[in-house]
Each structure stands twice: as structure tokens, then as C-alpha cells.
Amino acid sequence: MDNKVNMVEMDEFDRRIIAALVEDGRMTVTDLAAFVGLSKTPCQVRLKRLQEAGVIRGFRAIVDPAKLGMDHIAFTEVKLSDTREAALNEFNAAVRRIPEVEECHMLASNFDYLLKVRTADIRRYRAVLGEKISALPHVASTSTFVAMETVLEAGHRRISRKG
């Protein structure tokens, strides 16, 4: 399995475009061009190139989970009983189907995966853990950490402007 990512060459204008869009993905091309110091057409060309290269993978709305009644966050350590490639692929495919799992990271640690799970409350988390996460293929054990406060979260990430 080759997970090598081809880095895309970028200059200061490209980094400014990305930083501006991270802050405001709805920015018009005209405003974006003015912000980065280019005219509209060269800015559009760069934006299209960044999208086609996969640097910019898409645009999405950032919602307030508390206003949706989904402000309970738990981090779940998952240890697998089998870590051969086929087992990892089965787990990866299955965890992607659990809507409450916002993030899933394979780690080099004394456990195999760290999941970020968002639910309405601890009761709902307990149900998701018992009915969905523990039932994932090859799960041997789990351990949970409940977040008390979110200080910085994806979607509010700052991108370094330096190369």
C-alpha cells in the first residue's frame, strides 16, 4: 500500500490564497484576488490549479454543534485484536459508517486508533460506544476520555503562511 503524497509546489501567493479561504471559504474571487495582491484572472487560475491538485479538497459550512444539541465530545482509544492489513481495512471501512465518529486516526501508540465522537450527551455516547464502536471489526478494547471544553477545533485551524 503506497500512501505517499505528492507535495504540490506553492509560492507565497498560493499560501495566501489558502490562508484566506481557510478563514472565509465564501470569499469571492474578486475579494480573494485583492486580499492576496493579484488581479482576478491569475487568482482564478491559481485557485483552479490548487483545486485540481487536491490541495483545496472542497468547501463546507462550519456549524455550531451546541446549537444543534451535539456538544458532547468524547475521545475513544481503540485497541484491535488483529492489526494485519485486512483487519485494518475492515475496521477503517466500518468506522467510516458511524456518523457520530467525526475523526479517526491510526496511531503509533499502545492502542491502535483514536476516535473523536460527537453526541448529544453521555447517554447517547454510551449507546454509540456499546452498539456501534465496540461492535466494529477486531475491536479488543476501548477507553474513553470526555472533553470538558473545546479550546481549538478543526475548521478554526490557522494555516502557516510560511513555506
PDB file of C-alpha atoms in Angstrom:
ATOM      1  CA  MET A   1       0.000   0.000   0.000  1.00  0.00           C
ATOM      2  CA  ASP A   2       1.551   3.272  -1.126  1.00  0.00           C
ATOM      3  CA  ASN A   3       0.330   6.244   0.900  1.00  0.00           C
ATOM      4  CA  LYS A   4       2.957   8.612  -0.453  1.00  0.00           C
ATOM      5  CA  VAL A   5       1.500  12.047  -1.076  1.00  0.00           C
ATOM      6  CA  ASN A   6       2.907  14.128  -3.895  1.00  0.00           C
ATOM      7  CA  MET A   7       3.665  17.549  -2.497  1.00  0.00           C
ATOM      8  CA  VAL A   8       2.470  20.458  -4.592  1.00  0.00           C
ATOM      9  CA  GLU A   9       4.872  23.305  -5.203  1.00  0.00           C
ATOM     10  CA  MET A  10       3.417  26.527  -3.886  1.00  0.00           C
ATOM     11  CA  ASP A  11       4.638  30.070  -3.628  1.00  0.00           C
ATOM     12  CA  GLU A  12       3.647  32.894  -1.295  1.00  0.00           C
ATOM     13  CA  PHE A  13       0.558  33.774  -3.386  1.00  0.00           C
ATOM     14  CA  ASP A  14      -0.708  30.182  -3.192  1.00  0.00           C
ATOM     15  CA  ARG A  15      -0.192  30.120   0.594  1.00  0.00           C
ATOM     16  CA  ARG A  16      -2.053  33.426   0.945  1.00  0.00           C
ATOM     17  CA  ILE A  17      -4.947  32.071  -1.132  1.00  0.00           C
ATOM     18  CA  ILE A  18      -5.188  29.013   1.096  1.00  0.00           C
ATOM     19  CA  ALA A  19      -4.944  31.038   4.314  1.00  0.00           C
ATOM     20  CA  ALA A  20      -7.665  33.430   3.128  1.00  0.00           C
ATOM     21  CA  LEU A  21     -10.014  30.592   2.158  1.00  0.00           C
ATOM     22  CA  VAL A  22      -9.434  28.782   5.441  1.00  0.00           C
ATOM     23  CA  GLU A  23     -10.678  31.923   7.168  1.00  0.00           C
ATOM     24  CA  ASP A  24     -13.567  32.566   4.738  1.00  0.00           C
ATOM     25  CA  GLY A  25     -14.371  29.884   2.170  1.00  0.00           C
ATOM     26  CA  ARG A  26     -17.187  32.019   0.744  1.00  0.00           C
ATOM     27  CA  MET A  27     -14.860  34.846  -0.241  1.00  0.00           C
ATOM     28  CA  THR A  28     -15.453  35.946  -3.834  1.00  0.00           C
ATOM     29  CA  VAL A  29     -12.613  35.586  -6.318  1.00  0.00           C
ATOM     30  CA  THR A  30     -12.525  39.381  -6.627  1.00  0.00           C
ATOM     31  CA  ASP A  31     -12.088  39.796  -2.856  1.00  0.00           C
ATOM     32  CA  LEU A  32      -9.606  36.919  -2.758  1.00  0.00           C
ATOM     33  CA  ALA A  33      -7.519  38.480  -5.530  1.00  0.00           C
ATOM     34  CA  ALA A  34      -7.459  41.829  -3.717  1.00  0.00           C
ATOM     35  CA  PHE A  35      -6.512  40.125  -0.443  1.00  0.00           C
ATOM     36  CA  VAL A  36      -3.574  38.222  -1.933  1.00  0.00           C
ATOM     37  CA  GLY A  37      -2.399  41.034  -4.214  1.00  0.00           C
ATOM     38  CA  LEU A  38      -3.208  39.580  -7.624  1.00  0.00           C
ATOM     39  CA  SER A  39      -5.621  40.531 -10.373  1.00  0.00           C
ATOM     40  CA  LYS A  40      -8.751  38.390 -10.727  1.00  0.00           C
ATOM     41  CA  THR A  41      -7.711  36.145 -13.643  1.00  0.00           C
ATOM     42  CA  PRO A  42      -4.330  34.997 -12.247  1.00  0.00           C
ATOM     43  CA  CYS A  43      -6.017  34.408  -8.896  1.00  0.00           C
ATOM     44  CA  GLN A  44      -8.707  32.271 -10.541  1.00  0.00           C
ATOM     45  CA  VAL A  45      -6.058  30.275 -12.405  1.00  0.00           C
ATOM     46  CA  ARG A  46      -4.167  29.608  -9.166  1.00  0.00           C
ATOM     47  CA  LEU A  47      -7.357  28.702  -7.322  1.00  0.00           C
ATOM     48  CA  LYS A  48      -8.332  26.230 -10.055  1.00  0.00           C
ATOM     49  CA  ARG A  49      -4.827  24.711 -10.033  1.00  0.00           C
ATOM     50  CA  LEU A  50      -4.943  24.280  -6.231  1.00  0.00           C
ATOM     51  CA  GLN A  51      -8.333  22.567  -6.530  1.00  0.00           C
ATOM     52  CA  GLU A  52      -7.264  20.288  -9.382  1.00  0.00           C
ATOM     53  CA  ALA A  53      -4.088  19.328  -7.498  1.00  0.00           C
ATOM     54  CA  GLY A  54      -6.195  18.351  -4.486  1.00  0.00           C
ATOM     55  CA  VAL A  55      -4.665  20.978  -2.205  1.00  0.00           C
ATOM     56  CA  ILE A  56      -8.127  22.503  -1.804  1.00  0.00           C
ATOM     57  CA  ARG A  57     -10.417  19.495  -1.485  1.00  0.00           C
ATOM     58  CA  GLY A  58     -13.700  21.340  -1.091  1.00  0.00           C
ATOM     59  CA  PHE A  59     -15.689  23.893   0.830  1.00  0.00           C
ATOM     60  CA  ARG A  60     -18.086  23.313   3.702  1.00  0.00           C
ATOM     61  CA  ALA A  61     -20.158  25.090   6.291  1.00  0.00           C
ATOM     62  CA  ILE A  62     -18.848  25.250   9.835  1.00  0.00           C
ATOM     63  CA  VAL A  63     -21.796  24.728  12.135  1.00  0.00           C
ATOM     64  CA  ASP A  64     -22.142  25.327  15.864  1.00  0.00           C
ATOM     65  CA  PRO A  65     -22.613  21.834  17.368  1.00  0.00           C
ATOM     66  CA  ALA A  66     -24.081  23.270  20.598  1.00  0.00           C
ATOM     67  CA  LYS A  67     -26.900  24.905  18.641  1.00  0.00           C
ATOM     68  CA  LEU A  68     -27.633  21.501  17.111  1.00  0.00           C
ATOM     69  CA  GLY A  69     -27.658  19.852  20.527  1.00  0.00           C
ATOM     70  CA  MET A  70     -24.462  17.941  19.728  1.00  0.00           C
ATOM     71  CA  ASP A  71     -21.887  19.428  22.071  1.00  0.00           C
ATOM     72  CA  HIS A  72     -20.736  16.279  23.896  1.00  0.00           C
ATOM     73  CA  ILE A  73     -17.291  15.192  22.701  1.00  0.00           C
ATOM     74  CA  ALA A  74     -15.535  12.007  23.712  1.00  0.00           C
ATOM     75  CA  PHE A  75     -12.206  10.684  22.543  1.00  0.00           C
ATOM     76  CA  THR A  76     -12.106   6.924  22.337  1.00  0.00           C
ATOM     77  CA  GLU A  77      -8.950   4.864  22.277  1.00  0.00           C
ATOM     78  CA  VAL A  78      -9.467   1.642  20.350  1.00  0.00           C
ATOM     79  CA  LYS A  79      -7.191  -1.382  20.591  1.00  0.00           C
ATOM     80  CA  LEU A  80      -7.619  -4.052  17.930  1.00  0.00           C
ATOM     81  CA  SER A  81      -7.208  -7.797  18.323  1.00  0.00           C
ATOM     82  CA  ASP A  82      -5.704  -8.063  14.841  1.00  0.00           C
ATOM     83  CA  THR A  83      -3.575  -5.444  13.089  1.00  0.00           C
ATOM     84  CA  ARG A  84      -2.861  -7.205   9.835  1.00  0.00           C
ATOM     85  CA  GLU A  85      -3.685  -5.193   6.711  1.00  0.00           C
ATOM     86  CA  ALA A  86      -7.004  -6.919   6.012  1.00  0.00           C
ATOM     87  CA  ALA A  87      -8.208  -6.306   9.580  1.00  0.00           C
ATOM     88  CA  LEU A  88      -7.170  -2.653   9.431  1.00  0.00           C
ATOM     89  CA  ASN A  89      -9.027  -2.218   6.146  1.00  0.00           C
ATOM     90  CA  GLU A  90     -12.169  -3.822   7.615  1.00  0.00           C
ATOM     91  CA  PHE A  91     -12.039  -1.563  10.668  1.00  0.00           C
ATOM     92  CA  ASN A  92     -11.396   1.553   8.550  1.00  0.00           C
ATOM     93  CA  ALA A  93     -14.343   0.838   6.246  1.00  0.00           C
ATOM     94  CA  ALA A  94     -16.704   0.113   9.152  1.00  0.00           C
ATOM     95  CA  VAL A  95     -15.757   3.130  11.282  1.00  0.00           C
ATOM     96  CA  ARG A  96     -16.450   5.448   8.330  1.00  0.00           C
ATOM     97  CA  ARG A  97     -20.101   4.335   8.501  1.00  0.00           C
ATOM     98  CA  ILE A  98     -20.660   5.619  12.058  1.00  0.00           C
ATOM     99  CA  PRO A  99     -21.974   9.184  11.724  1.00  0.00           C
ATOM    100  CA  GLU A 100     -21.106  10.120  15.310  1.00  0.00           C
ATOM    101  CA  VAL A 101     -17.399   9.497  14.639  1.00  0.00           C
ATOM    102  CA  GLU A 102     -16.065  12.848  13.411  1.00  0.00           C
ATOM    103  CA  GLU A 103     -12.423  11.819  13.233  1.00  0.00           C
ATOM    104  CA  CYS A 104     -10.488   8.577  13.260  1.00  0.00           C
ATOM    105  CA  HIS A 105      -6.709   8.434  13.465  1.00  0.00           C
ATOM    106  CA  MET A 106      -4.436   5.388  13.415  1.00  0.00           C
ATOM    107  CA  LEU A 107      -1.647   5.986  15.903  1.00  0.00           C
ATOM    108  CA  ALA A 108       1.751   4.614  16.779  1.00  0.00           C
ATOM    109  CA  SER A 109       0.943   4.005  20.429  1.00  0.00           C
ATOM    110  CA  ASN A 110      -0.070   1.346  22.930  1.00  0.00           C
ATOM    111  CA  PHE A 111      -3.504   1.466  21.261  1.00  0.00           C
ATOM    112  CA  ASP A 112      -4.316   1.488  17.562  1.00  0.00           C
ATOM    113  CA  TYR A 113      -6.888   4.226  16.869  1.00  0.00           C
ATOM    114  CA  LEU A 114      -8.121   7.441  18.409  1.00  0.00           C
ATOM    115  CA  LEU A 115     -11.693   8.417  17.571  1.00  0.00           C
ATOM    116  CA  LYS A 116     -13.364  11.774  18.100  1.00  0.00           C
ATOM    117  CA  VAL A 117     -17.021  11.057  18.795  1.00  0.00           C
ATOM    118  CA  ARG A 118     -19.699  13.761  18.967  1.00  0.00           C
ATOM    119  CA  THR A 119     -23.099  13.079  20.505  1.00  0.00           C
ATOM    120  CA  ALA A 120     -25.880  14.935  22.299  1.00  0.00           C
ATOM    121  CA  ASP A 121     -24.898  13.715  25.755  1.00  0.00           C
ATOM    122  CA  ILE A 122     -23.117  10.994  27.727  1.00  0.00           C
ATOM    123  CA  ARG A 123     -26.120   8.635  27.484  1.00  0.00           C
ATOM    124  CA  ARG A 124     -26.058   8.807  23.692  1.00  0.00           C
ATOM    125  CA  TYR A 125     -22.284   8.353  23.704  1.00  0.00           C
ATOM    126  CA  ARG A 126     -22.672   5.241  25.853  1.00  0.00           C
ATOM    127  CA  ALA A 127     -25.142   3.820  23.318  1.00  0.00           C
ATOM    128  CA  VAL A 128     -22.827   4.618  20.381  1.00  0.00           C
ATOM    129  CA  LEU A 129     -19.899   3.037  22.214  1.00  0.00           C
ATOM    130  CA  GLY A 130     -21.808  -0.098  23.142  1.00  0.00           C
ATOM    131  CA  GLU A 131     -23.797  -0.613  19.964  1.00  0.00           C
ATOM    132  CA  LYS A 132     -21.508   0.716  17.251  1.00  0.00           C
ATOM    133  CA  ILE A 133     -17.871   1.259  18.249  1.00  0.00           C
ATOM    134  CA  SER A 134     -17.461  -1.904  20.337  1.00  0.00           C
ATOM    135  CA  ALA A 135     -19.116  -3.862  17.523  1.00  0.00           C
ATOM    136  CA  LEU A 136     -16.583  -2.717  14.918  1.00  0.00           C
ATOM    137  CA  PRO A 137     -14.458  -5.494  13.397  1.00  0.00           C
ATOM    138  CA  HIS A 138     -11.490  -6.653  15.502  1.00  0.00           C
ATOM    139  CA  VAL A 139     -12.104  -4.306  18.466  1.00  0.00           C
ATOM    140  CA  ALA A 140     -10.469  -5.826  21.540  1.00  0.00           C
ATOM    141  CA  SER A 141     -10.904  -2.910  23.958  1.00  0.00           C
ATOM    142  CA  THR A 142     -11.766   0.761  24.228  1.00  0.00           C
ATOM    143  CA  SER A 143     -11.047   3.571  26.644  1.00  0.00           C
ATOM    144  CA  THR A 144     -12.887   6.892  26.765  1.00  0.00           C
ATOM    145  CA  PHE A 145     -11.865  10.447  27.598  1.00  0.00           C
ATOM    146  CA  VAL A 146     -14.611  13.071  27.800  1.00  0.00           C
ATOM    147  CA  ALA A 147     -13.781  16.622  26.733  1.00  0.00           C
ATOM    148  CA  MET A 148     -14.711  19.276  29.282  1.00  0.00           C
ATOM    149  CA  GLU A 149     -14.078  22.254  26.988  1.00  0.00           C
ATOM    150  CA  THR A 150     -13.098  22.767  23.365  1.00  0.00           C
ATOM    151  CA  VAL A 151     -10.319  25.315  23.059  1.00  0.00           C
ATOM    152  CA  LEU A 152      -9.428  24.878  19.373  1.00  0.00           C
ATOM    153  CA  GLU A 153     -11.144  22.688  16.841  1.00  0.00           C
ATOM    154  CA  ALA A 154     -10.760  21.771  13.177  1.00  0.00           C
ATOM    155  CA  GLY A 155     -12.488  24.295  10.989  1.00  0.00           C
ATOM    156  CA  HIS A 156     -10.903  27.063  13.016  1.00  0.00           C
ATOM    157  CA  ARG A 157      -7.394  25.974  12.164  1.00  0.00           C
ATOM    158  CA  ARG A 158      -4.822  28.518  11.165  1.00  0.00           C
ATOM    159  CA  ILE A 159      -2.554  27.665   8.247  1.00  0.00           C
ATOM    160  CA  SER A 160       1.050  28.780   8.436  1.00  0.00           C
ATOM    161  CA  ARG A 161       1.832  31.388   5.812  1.00  0.00           C
ATOM    162  CA  LYS A 162       5.462  30.301   5.629  1.00  0.00           C
ATOM    163  CA  GLY A 163       6.833  27.695   3.260  1.00  0.00           C
TER     164      GLY A 163
END
